[in-house]
Short mmCIF file of C-alpha atoms in Angstrom, two decimals:
data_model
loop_
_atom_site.label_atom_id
_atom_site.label_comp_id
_atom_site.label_asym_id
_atom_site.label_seq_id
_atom_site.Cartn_x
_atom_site.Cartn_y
_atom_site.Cartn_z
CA UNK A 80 48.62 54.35 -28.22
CA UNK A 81 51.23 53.40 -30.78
CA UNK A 82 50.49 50.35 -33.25
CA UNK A 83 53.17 47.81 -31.02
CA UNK A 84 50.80 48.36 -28.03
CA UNK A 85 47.80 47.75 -29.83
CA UNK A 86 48.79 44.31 -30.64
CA UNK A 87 50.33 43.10 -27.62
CA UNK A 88 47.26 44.19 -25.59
CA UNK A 89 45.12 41.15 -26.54
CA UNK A 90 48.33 39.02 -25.86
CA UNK A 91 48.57 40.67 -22.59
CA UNK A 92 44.64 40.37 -22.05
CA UNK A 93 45.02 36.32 -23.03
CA UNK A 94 47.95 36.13 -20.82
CA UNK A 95 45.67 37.45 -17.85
CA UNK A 96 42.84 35.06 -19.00
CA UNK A 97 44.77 32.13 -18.64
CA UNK A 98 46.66 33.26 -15.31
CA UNK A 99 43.31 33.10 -14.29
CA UNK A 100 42.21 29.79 -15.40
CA UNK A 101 44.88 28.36 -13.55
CA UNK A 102 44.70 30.23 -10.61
CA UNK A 103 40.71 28.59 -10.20
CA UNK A 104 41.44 25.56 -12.13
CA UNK A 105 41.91 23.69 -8.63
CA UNK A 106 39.01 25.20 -6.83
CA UNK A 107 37.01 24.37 -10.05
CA UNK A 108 38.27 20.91 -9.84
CA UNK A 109 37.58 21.15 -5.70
CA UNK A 110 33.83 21.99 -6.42
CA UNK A 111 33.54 19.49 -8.71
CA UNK A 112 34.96 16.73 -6.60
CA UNK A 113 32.88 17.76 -3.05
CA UNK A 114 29.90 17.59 -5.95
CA UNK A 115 30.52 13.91 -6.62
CA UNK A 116 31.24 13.10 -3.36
CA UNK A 117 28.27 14.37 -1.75
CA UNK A 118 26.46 13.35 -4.57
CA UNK A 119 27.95 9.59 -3.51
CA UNK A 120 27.52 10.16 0.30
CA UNK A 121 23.84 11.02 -0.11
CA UNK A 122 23.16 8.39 -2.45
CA UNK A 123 24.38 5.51 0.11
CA UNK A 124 22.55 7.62 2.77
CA UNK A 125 19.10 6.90 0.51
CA UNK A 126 20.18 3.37 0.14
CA UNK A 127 21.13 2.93 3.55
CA UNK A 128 17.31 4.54 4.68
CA UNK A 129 15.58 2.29 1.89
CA UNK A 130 17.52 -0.63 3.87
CA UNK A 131 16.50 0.71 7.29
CA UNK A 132 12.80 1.08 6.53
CA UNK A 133 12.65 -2.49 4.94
CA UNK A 134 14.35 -3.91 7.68
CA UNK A 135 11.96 -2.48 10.65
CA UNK A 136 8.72 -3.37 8.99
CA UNK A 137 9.95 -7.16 7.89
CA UNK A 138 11.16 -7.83 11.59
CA UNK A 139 7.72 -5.82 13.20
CA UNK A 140 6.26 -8.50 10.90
CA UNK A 141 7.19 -10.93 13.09
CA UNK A 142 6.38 -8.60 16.63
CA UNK A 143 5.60 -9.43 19.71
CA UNK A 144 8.27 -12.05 19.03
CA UNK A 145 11.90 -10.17 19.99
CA UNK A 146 13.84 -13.49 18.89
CA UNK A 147 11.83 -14.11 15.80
CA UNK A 148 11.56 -10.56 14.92
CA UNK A 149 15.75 -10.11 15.43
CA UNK A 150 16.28 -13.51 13.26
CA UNK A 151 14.38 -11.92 10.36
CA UNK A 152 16.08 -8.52 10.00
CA UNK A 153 19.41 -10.46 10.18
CA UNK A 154 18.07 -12.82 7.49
CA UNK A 155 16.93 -9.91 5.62
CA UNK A 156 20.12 -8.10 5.86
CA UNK A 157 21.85 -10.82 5.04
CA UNK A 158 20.29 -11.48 2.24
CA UNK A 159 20.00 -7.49 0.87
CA UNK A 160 22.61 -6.30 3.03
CA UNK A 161 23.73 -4.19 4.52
CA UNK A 162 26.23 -6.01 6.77
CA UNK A 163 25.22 -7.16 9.87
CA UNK A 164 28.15 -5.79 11.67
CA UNK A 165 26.71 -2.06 10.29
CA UNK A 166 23.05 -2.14 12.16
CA UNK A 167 21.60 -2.45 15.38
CA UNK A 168 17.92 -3.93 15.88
CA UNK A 169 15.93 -3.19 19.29
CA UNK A 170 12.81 -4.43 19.93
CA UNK A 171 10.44 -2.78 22.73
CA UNK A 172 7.53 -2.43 23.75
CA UNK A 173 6.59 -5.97 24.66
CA UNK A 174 3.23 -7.26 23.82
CA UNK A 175 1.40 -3.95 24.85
CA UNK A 176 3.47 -1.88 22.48
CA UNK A 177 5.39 -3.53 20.26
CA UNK A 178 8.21 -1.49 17.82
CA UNK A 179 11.15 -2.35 16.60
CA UNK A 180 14.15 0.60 15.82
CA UNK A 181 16.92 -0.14 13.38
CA UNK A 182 19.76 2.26 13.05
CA UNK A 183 22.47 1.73 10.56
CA UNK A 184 25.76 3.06 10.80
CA UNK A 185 29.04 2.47 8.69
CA UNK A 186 31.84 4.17 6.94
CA UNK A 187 31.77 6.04 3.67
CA UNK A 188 35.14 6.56 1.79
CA UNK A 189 35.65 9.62 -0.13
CA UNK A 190 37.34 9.98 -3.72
CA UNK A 191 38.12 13.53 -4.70
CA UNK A 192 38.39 15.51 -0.89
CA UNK A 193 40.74 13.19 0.83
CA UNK A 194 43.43 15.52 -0.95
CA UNK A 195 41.97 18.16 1.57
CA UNK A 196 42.49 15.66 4.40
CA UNK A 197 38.90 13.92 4.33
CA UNK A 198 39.16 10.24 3.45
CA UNK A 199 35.65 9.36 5.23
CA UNK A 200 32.84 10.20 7.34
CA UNK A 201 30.50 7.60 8.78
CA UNK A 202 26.99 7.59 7.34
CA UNK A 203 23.59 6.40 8.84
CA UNK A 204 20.10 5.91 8.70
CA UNK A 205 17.21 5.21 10.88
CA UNK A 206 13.79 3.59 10.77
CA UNK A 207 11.56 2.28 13.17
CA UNK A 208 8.46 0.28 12.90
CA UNK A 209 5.42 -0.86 15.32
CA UNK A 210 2.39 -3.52 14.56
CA UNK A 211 -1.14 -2.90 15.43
CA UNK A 212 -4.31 -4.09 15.27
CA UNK A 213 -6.99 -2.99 12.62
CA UNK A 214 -9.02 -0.63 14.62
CA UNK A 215 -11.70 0.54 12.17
CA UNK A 216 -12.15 2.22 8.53
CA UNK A 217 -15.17 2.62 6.21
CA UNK A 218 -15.80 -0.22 3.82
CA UNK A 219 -16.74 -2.65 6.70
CA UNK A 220 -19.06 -5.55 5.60
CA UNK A 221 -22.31 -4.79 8.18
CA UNK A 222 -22.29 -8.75 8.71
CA UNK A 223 -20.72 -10.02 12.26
CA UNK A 224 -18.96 -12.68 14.20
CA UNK A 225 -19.54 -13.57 18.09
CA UNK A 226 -15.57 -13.35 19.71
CA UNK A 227 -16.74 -16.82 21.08
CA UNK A 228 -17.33 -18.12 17.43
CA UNK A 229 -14.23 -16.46 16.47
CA UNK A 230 -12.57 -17.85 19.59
CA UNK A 231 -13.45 -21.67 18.65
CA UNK A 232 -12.15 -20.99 14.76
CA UNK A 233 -8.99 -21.82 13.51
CA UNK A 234 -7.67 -20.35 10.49
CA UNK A 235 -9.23 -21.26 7.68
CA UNK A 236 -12.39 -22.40 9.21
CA UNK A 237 -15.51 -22.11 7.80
CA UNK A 238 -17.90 -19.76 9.79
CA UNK A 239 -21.36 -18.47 10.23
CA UNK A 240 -21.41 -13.98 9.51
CA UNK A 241 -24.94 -14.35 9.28
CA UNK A 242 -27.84 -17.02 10.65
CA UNK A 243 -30.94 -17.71 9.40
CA UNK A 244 -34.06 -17.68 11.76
CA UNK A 245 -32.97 -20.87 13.96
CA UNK A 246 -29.81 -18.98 15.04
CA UNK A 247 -29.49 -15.24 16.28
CA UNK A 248 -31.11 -14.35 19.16
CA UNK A 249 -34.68 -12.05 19.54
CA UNK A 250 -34.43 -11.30 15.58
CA UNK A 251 -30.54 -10.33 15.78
CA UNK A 252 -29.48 -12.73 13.04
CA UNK A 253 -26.20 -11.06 13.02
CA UNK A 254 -26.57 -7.85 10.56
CA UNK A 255 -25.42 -4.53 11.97
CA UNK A 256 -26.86 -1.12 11.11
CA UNK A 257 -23.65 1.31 9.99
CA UNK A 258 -24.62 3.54 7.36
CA UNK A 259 -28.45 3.30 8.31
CA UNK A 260 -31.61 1.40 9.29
CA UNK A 261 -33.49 0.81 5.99
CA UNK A 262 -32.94 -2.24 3.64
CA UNK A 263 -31.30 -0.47 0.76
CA UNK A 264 -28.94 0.96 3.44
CA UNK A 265 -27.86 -2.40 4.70
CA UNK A 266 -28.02 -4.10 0.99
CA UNK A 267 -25.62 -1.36 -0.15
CA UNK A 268 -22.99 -1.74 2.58
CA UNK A 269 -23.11 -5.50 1.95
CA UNK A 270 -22.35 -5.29 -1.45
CA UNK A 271 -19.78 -2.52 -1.50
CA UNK A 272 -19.00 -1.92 2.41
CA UNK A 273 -20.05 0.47 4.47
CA UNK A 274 -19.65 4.42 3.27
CA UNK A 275 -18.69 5.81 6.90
CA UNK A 276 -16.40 4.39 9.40
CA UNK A 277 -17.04 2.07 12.49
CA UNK A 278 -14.21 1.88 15.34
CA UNK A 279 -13.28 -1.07 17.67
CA UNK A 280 -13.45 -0.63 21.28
CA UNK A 281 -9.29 -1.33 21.63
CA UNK A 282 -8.99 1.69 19.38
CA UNK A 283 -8.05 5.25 20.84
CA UNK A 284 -10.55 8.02 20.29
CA UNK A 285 -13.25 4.94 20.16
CA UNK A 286 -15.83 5.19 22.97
CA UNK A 287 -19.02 6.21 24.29
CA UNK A 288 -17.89 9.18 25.69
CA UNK A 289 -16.08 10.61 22.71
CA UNK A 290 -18.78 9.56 20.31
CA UNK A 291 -20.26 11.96 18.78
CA UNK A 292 -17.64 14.49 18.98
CA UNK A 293 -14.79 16.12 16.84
CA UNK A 294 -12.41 13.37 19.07
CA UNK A 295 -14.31 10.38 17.90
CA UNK A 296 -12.71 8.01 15.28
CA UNK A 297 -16.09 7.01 14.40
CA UNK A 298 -18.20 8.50 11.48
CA UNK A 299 -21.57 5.83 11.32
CA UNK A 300 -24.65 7.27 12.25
CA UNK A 301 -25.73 3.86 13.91
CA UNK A 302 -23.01 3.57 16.07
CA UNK A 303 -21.99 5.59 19.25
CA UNK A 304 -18.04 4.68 19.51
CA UNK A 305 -17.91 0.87 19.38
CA UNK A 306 -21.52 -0.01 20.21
CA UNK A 307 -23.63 -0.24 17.01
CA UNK A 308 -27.49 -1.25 16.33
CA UNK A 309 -27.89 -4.31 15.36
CA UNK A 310 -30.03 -4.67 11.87
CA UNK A 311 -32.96 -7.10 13.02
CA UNK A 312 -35.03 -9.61 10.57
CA UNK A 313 -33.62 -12.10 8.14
CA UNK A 314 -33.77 -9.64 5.21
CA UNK A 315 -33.56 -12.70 3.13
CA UNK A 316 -34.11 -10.45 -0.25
CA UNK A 317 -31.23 -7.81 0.06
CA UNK A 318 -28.68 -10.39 1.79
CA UNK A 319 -28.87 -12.77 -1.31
CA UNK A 320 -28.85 -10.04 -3.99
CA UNK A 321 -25.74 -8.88 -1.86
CA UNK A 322 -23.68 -12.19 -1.95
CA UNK A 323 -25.05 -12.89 -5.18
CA UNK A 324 -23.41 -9.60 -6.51
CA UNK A 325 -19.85 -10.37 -4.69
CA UNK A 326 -19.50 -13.34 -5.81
CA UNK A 327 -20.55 -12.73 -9.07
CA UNK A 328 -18.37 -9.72 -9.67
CA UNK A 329 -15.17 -10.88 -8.10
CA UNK A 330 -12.01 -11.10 -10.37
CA UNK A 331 -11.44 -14.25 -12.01
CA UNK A 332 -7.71 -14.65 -10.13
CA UNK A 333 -9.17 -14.12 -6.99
CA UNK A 334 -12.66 -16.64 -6.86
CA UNK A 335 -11.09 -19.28 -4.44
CA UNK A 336 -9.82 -19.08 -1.53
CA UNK A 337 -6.58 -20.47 -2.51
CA UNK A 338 -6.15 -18.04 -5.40
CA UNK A 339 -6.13 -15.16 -2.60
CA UNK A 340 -4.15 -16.54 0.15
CA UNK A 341 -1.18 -17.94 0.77
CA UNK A 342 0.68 -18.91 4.03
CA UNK A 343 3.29 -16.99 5.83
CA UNK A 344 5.70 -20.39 6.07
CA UNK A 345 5.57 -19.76 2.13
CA UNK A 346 8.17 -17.32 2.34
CA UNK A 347 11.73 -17.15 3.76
CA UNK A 348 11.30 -13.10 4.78
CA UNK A 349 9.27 -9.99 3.88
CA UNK A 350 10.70 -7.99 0.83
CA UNK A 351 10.68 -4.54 0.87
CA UNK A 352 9.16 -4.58 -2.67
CA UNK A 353 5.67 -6.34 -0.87
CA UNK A 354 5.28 -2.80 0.64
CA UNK A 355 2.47 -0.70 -0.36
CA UNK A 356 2.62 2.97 0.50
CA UNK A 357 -1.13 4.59 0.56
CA UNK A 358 -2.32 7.65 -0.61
CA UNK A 359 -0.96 10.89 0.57
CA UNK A 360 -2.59 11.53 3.72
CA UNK A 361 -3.92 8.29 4.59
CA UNK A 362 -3.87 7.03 8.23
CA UNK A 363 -2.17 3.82 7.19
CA UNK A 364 1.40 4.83 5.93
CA UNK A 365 3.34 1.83 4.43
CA UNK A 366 1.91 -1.08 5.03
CA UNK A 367 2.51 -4.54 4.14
CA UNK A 368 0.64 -6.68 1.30
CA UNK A 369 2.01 -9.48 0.49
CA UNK A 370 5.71 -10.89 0.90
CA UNK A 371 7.40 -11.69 -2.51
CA UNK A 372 10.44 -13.85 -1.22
CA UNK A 373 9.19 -17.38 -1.75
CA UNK A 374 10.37 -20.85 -0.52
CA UNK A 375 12.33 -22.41 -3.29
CA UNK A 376 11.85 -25.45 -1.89
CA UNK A 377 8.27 -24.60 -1.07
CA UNK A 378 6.64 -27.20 -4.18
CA UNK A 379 2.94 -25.23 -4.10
CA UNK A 380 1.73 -22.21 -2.66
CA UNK A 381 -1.73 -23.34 -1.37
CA UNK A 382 -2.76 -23.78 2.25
CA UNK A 383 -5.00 -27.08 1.15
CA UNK A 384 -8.34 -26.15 2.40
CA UNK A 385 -11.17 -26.86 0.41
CA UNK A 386 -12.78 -23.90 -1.77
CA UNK A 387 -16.84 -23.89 -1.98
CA UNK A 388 -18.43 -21.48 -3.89
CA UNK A 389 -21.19 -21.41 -2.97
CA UNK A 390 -21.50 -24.42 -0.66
CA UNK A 391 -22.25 -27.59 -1.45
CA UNK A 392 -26.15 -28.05 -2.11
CA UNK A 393 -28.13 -29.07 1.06
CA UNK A 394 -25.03 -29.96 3.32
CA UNK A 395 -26.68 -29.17 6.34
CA UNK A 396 -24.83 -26.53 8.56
CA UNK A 397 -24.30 -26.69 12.48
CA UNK A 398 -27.06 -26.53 14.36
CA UNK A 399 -27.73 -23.22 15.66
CA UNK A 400 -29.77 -22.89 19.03
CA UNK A 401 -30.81 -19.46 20.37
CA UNK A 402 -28.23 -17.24 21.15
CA UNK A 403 -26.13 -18.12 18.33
CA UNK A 404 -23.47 -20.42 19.94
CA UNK A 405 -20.02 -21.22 17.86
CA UNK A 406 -20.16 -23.42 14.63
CA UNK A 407 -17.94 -26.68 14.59
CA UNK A 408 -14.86 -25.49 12.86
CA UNK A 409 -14.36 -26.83 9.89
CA UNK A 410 -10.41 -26.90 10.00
CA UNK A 411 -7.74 -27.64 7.35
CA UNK A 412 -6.23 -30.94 6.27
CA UNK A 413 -3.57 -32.44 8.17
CA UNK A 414 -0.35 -30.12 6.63
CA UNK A 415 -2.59 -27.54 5.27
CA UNK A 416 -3.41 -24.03 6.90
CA UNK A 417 -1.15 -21.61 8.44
CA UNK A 418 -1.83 -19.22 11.62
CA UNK A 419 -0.81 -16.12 9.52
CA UNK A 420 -1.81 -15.85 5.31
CA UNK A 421 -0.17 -13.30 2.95
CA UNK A 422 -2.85 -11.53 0.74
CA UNK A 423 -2.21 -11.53 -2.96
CA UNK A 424 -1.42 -8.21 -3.83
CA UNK A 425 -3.84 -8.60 -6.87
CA UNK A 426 -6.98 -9.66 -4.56
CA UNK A 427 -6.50 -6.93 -2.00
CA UNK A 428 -9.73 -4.80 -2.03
CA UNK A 429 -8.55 -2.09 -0.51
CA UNK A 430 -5.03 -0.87 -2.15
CA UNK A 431 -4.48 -0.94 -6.00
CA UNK A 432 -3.41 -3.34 -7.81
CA UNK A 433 -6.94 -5.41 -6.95
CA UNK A 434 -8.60 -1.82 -5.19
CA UNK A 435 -12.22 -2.22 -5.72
CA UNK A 436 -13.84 0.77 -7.03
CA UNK A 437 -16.95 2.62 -4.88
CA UNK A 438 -20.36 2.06 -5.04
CA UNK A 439 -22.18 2.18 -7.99
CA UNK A 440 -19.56 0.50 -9.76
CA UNK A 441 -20.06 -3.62 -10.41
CA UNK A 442 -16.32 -3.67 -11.99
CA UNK A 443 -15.16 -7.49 -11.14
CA UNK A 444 -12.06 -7.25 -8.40
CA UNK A 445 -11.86 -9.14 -4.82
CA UNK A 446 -15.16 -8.57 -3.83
CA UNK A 447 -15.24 -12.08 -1.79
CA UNK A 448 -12.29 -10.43 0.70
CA UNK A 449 -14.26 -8.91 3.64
CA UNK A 450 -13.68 -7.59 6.73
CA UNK A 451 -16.29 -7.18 9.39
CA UNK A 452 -16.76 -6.45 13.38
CA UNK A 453 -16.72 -8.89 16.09
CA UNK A 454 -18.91 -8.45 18.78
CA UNK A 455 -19.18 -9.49 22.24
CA UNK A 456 -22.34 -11.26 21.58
CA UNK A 457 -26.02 -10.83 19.98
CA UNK A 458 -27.66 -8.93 22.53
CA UNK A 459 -31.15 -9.25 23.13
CA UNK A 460 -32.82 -7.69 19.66
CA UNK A 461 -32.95 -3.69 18.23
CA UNK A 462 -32.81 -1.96 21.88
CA UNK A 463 -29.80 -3.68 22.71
CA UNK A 464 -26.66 -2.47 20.55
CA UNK A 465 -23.60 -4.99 20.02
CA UNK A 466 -20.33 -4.07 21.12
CA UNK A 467 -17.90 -4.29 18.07
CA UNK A 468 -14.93 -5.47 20.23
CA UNK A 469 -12.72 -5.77 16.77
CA UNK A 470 -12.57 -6.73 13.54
CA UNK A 471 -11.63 -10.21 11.23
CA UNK A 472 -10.84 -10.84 7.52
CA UNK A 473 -12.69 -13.63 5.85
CA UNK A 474 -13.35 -15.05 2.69
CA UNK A 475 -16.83 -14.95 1.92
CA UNK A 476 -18.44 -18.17 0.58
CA UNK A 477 -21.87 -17.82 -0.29
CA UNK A 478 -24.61 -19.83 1.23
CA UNK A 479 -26.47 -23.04 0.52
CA UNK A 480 -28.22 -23.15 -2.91
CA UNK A 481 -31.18 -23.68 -1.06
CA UNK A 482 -30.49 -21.40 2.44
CA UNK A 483 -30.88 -18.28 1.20
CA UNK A 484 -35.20 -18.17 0.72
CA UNK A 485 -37.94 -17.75 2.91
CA UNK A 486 -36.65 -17.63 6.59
CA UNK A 487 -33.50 -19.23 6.05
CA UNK A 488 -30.28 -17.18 4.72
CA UNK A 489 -27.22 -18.40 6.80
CA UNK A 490 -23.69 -16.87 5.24
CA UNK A 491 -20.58 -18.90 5.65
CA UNK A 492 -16.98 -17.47 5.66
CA UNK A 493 -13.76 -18.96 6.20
CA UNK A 494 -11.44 -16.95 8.96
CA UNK A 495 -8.13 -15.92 7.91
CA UNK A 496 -5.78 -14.81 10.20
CA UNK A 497 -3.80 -12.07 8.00
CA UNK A 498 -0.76 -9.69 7.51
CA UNK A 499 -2.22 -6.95 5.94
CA UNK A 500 -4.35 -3.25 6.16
CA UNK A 501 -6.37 -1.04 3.96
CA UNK A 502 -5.22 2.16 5.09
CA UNK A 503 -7.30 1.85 8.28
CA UNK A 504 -7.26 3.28 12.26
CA UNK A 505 -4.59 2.38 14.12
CA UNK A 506 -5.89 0.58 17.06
CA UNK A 507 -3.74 -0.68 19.84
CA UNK A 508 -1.69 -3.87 19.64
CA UNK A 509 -4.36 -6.45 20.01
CA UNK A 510 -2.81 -10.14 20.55
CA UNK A 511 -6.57 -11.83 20.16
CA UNK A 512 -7.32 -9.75 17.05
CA UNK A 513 -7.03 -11.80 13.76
CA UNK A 514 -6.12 -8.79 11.74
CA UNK A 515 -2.76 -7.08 12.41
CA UNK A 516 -0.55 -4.15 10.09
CA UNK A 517 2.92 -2.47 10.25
CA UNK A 518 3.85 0.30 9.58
CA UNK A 519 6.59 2.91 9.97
CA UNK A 520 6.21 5.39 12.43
CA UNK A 521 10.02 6.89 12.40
#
């Protein structure tokens, strides 16, 4: 090879190099391009799901309700957006089954690939929600209300969970064996709830004939689907030691009743950022906590009813004759109370940020937020087991300073009828029940 082609080789070589280059320089800057488009496209596809999911649990919020439930995803959307124009709402299932489906739909332009002949493709997303009724979970307070108490409440009343010895009925003084039949079994499942799970009779996989079996939803060893034992004798001792230790190890933000609830007409619609997603696995899926979108012209955020804790020194209770008829309720001022109260996020027991830890701990958090079963009456003492029909959220509290000795240890509660869960069974849609969850389910 003679010296000239020796040096125009690498000229030649760069000369093929760049030949190159331009050759792939528009597929380069193809690839590219389709990379930030898609990259755009699946972005507003994520944005467009976030919207879809937010929108099917605030309007299931307001299920069985189709006009009320239709008004708040447009408010919602309205508010957030997407446009209204972009997403359809249907609500179904009436009040046996009620879901609500959202489907969004609108176009997406493109930047880079319209030079290809794509300027846009639509882009969607889908969500669809349902409400149900709390059907069961461990951490059940083994304390009980009659439906016919619950029946004559309104919410924010203050109720009896459990009578002293002039109420009840053949030593049922409304206790309920769950996790066993010895004192330090029910005095533990007082104070922290009970370890295994209890069921309602509206839930599926809940009955006698599936209990015990691999089909039942129902893990207590005292209960055989939805009927339970009930725990007989006053068991003055371990009840007091148990309110005594909620009460006195519940957070300081969350010691009145006020501090823990607040109404539903608080708020002009549900957030998506008062959604709580529990843990990987858990029955519950997202679930809602507490709404964040406040009235502005809304001056407090208190439902006015009185806060005792405990209850005022020897006011005497309503009288109680055997069989454990209703209390009087108590009910809220004249423009106080609500049918439906948000849970503060930092008082829920069940899902951080207020979780409450298991037992042995005596950490302070919202000990005084309690769920337990209602029952279709007290039954006629320890061979006759109580039929846990569902369940209600109160707010425990305490008793009399001077009703908790002897024979006399009568437990007041207010009723709260509530928009919340704690990552519990599903049980069917349940108009009567007092507590109700959403959650997404497409």
């Amino acid at each position: 090879m003679s010296i000239i082609e020796r040096l125009l080789r690498p000229l030649s070589e760069r000369g093929q190099a760049l030949i190159i280059t331009a050759a792939l320089l528009p597929v380069l800057v193809g690839m590219a391009g389709l990379a930030v488009d898609y990259g755009a496209y699946a972005s507003e596809r994520r944005h467009l799901q976030n919207s879809a999911d937010a929108i099917a649990l605030a309007a299931a919020q307001e299920l069985p309700d189709q006009t009320a439930a239709e008004a708040v995803a447009d408010d919602w959307a309205e508010r957030n957006g997407p446009d209204v124009n972009d997403f359809t709402v249907i609500v179904s299932g009436g009040s046996v089954d009620p879901r609500v489906s959202v489907t969004i739909t609108r176009p997406h332009e493109f930047s880079f690939i319209r030079v290809l002949g794509v300027e846009e493709r639509d882009v969607g997303a889908g969500a669809a929600a349902a409400k149900f009724s709390f059907g069961g979970a461990a951490g059940v307070v083994p304390w009980s209300i009659t439906q016919e108490t619950l029946d004559a409440s309104t919410p924010g009343s203050l109720v009896t969970v459990k009578y002293d010895s002039n109420g009840g009925s053949n030593g049922n003084f409304g206790a309920i064996r769950i996790d066993g039949n010895g004192a330090s079994d029910y005095e533990e499942s007082a104070k922290y709830g009970s370890t295994t799970e209890v069921c309602a009779a509206t839930t599926p996989g809940c009955s006698t004939e599936l209990c015990p079996g691999p089909d039942c939803e129902e893990s207590a060893p005292e209960c055989d689907g939805p009927e339970c034992q009930p725990k007989t004798g006053n068991m003055t001792g371990p009840t007091r030691d148990a309110v005594d230790f909620r009460i006195d190890h519940t957070s300081p933000e969350c010691e009145s009743f006020d501090d823990v609830f607040s109404p539903l007409s608080a708020y002009n619609f549900i957030d998506v950022g008062a959604y709580v997603v529990s843990e990987a696995g858990a029955s519950g899926g997202r679930m809602a906590s507490a709404p964040l979108a406040k009235k502005t012209d809304t001056p407090t955020n208190t439902p006015g009813i009185p806060t005792n804790t405990p209850l005022p020194t020897n006011t005497p209770g309503p009288t109680n004759t055997p069989g454990g008829p209703p209390d009087t309720p108590i009910t809220a001022p004249s423009g106080g109370g609500a049918d439906l109260y948000a849970l503060n996020p930092d008082c829920n027991p069940w899902l951080d940020p207020g979780a409450c830890p298991p037992a042995p701990s005596s950490a302070a958090c919202s000990r005084r937020v309690i769920i337990i079963p209602v029952i279709d009456g007290f039954g006629n003492g320890s061979s006759d087991p109580v039929t846990i029909l569902r369940f209600a959220l109160l707010f425990l509290e305490g008793y009399e300073d001077d009703k908790c000795s002897g024979n006399s240890c009568e437990i007041k509660a207010r009723v709260v009828n509530a928009e919340l869960t704690t990552g519990a069974l599903a049980g069917a849609f349940d108009p009567d029940a007092s507590v109700h969850f959403t959650k997404l389910i497409e």
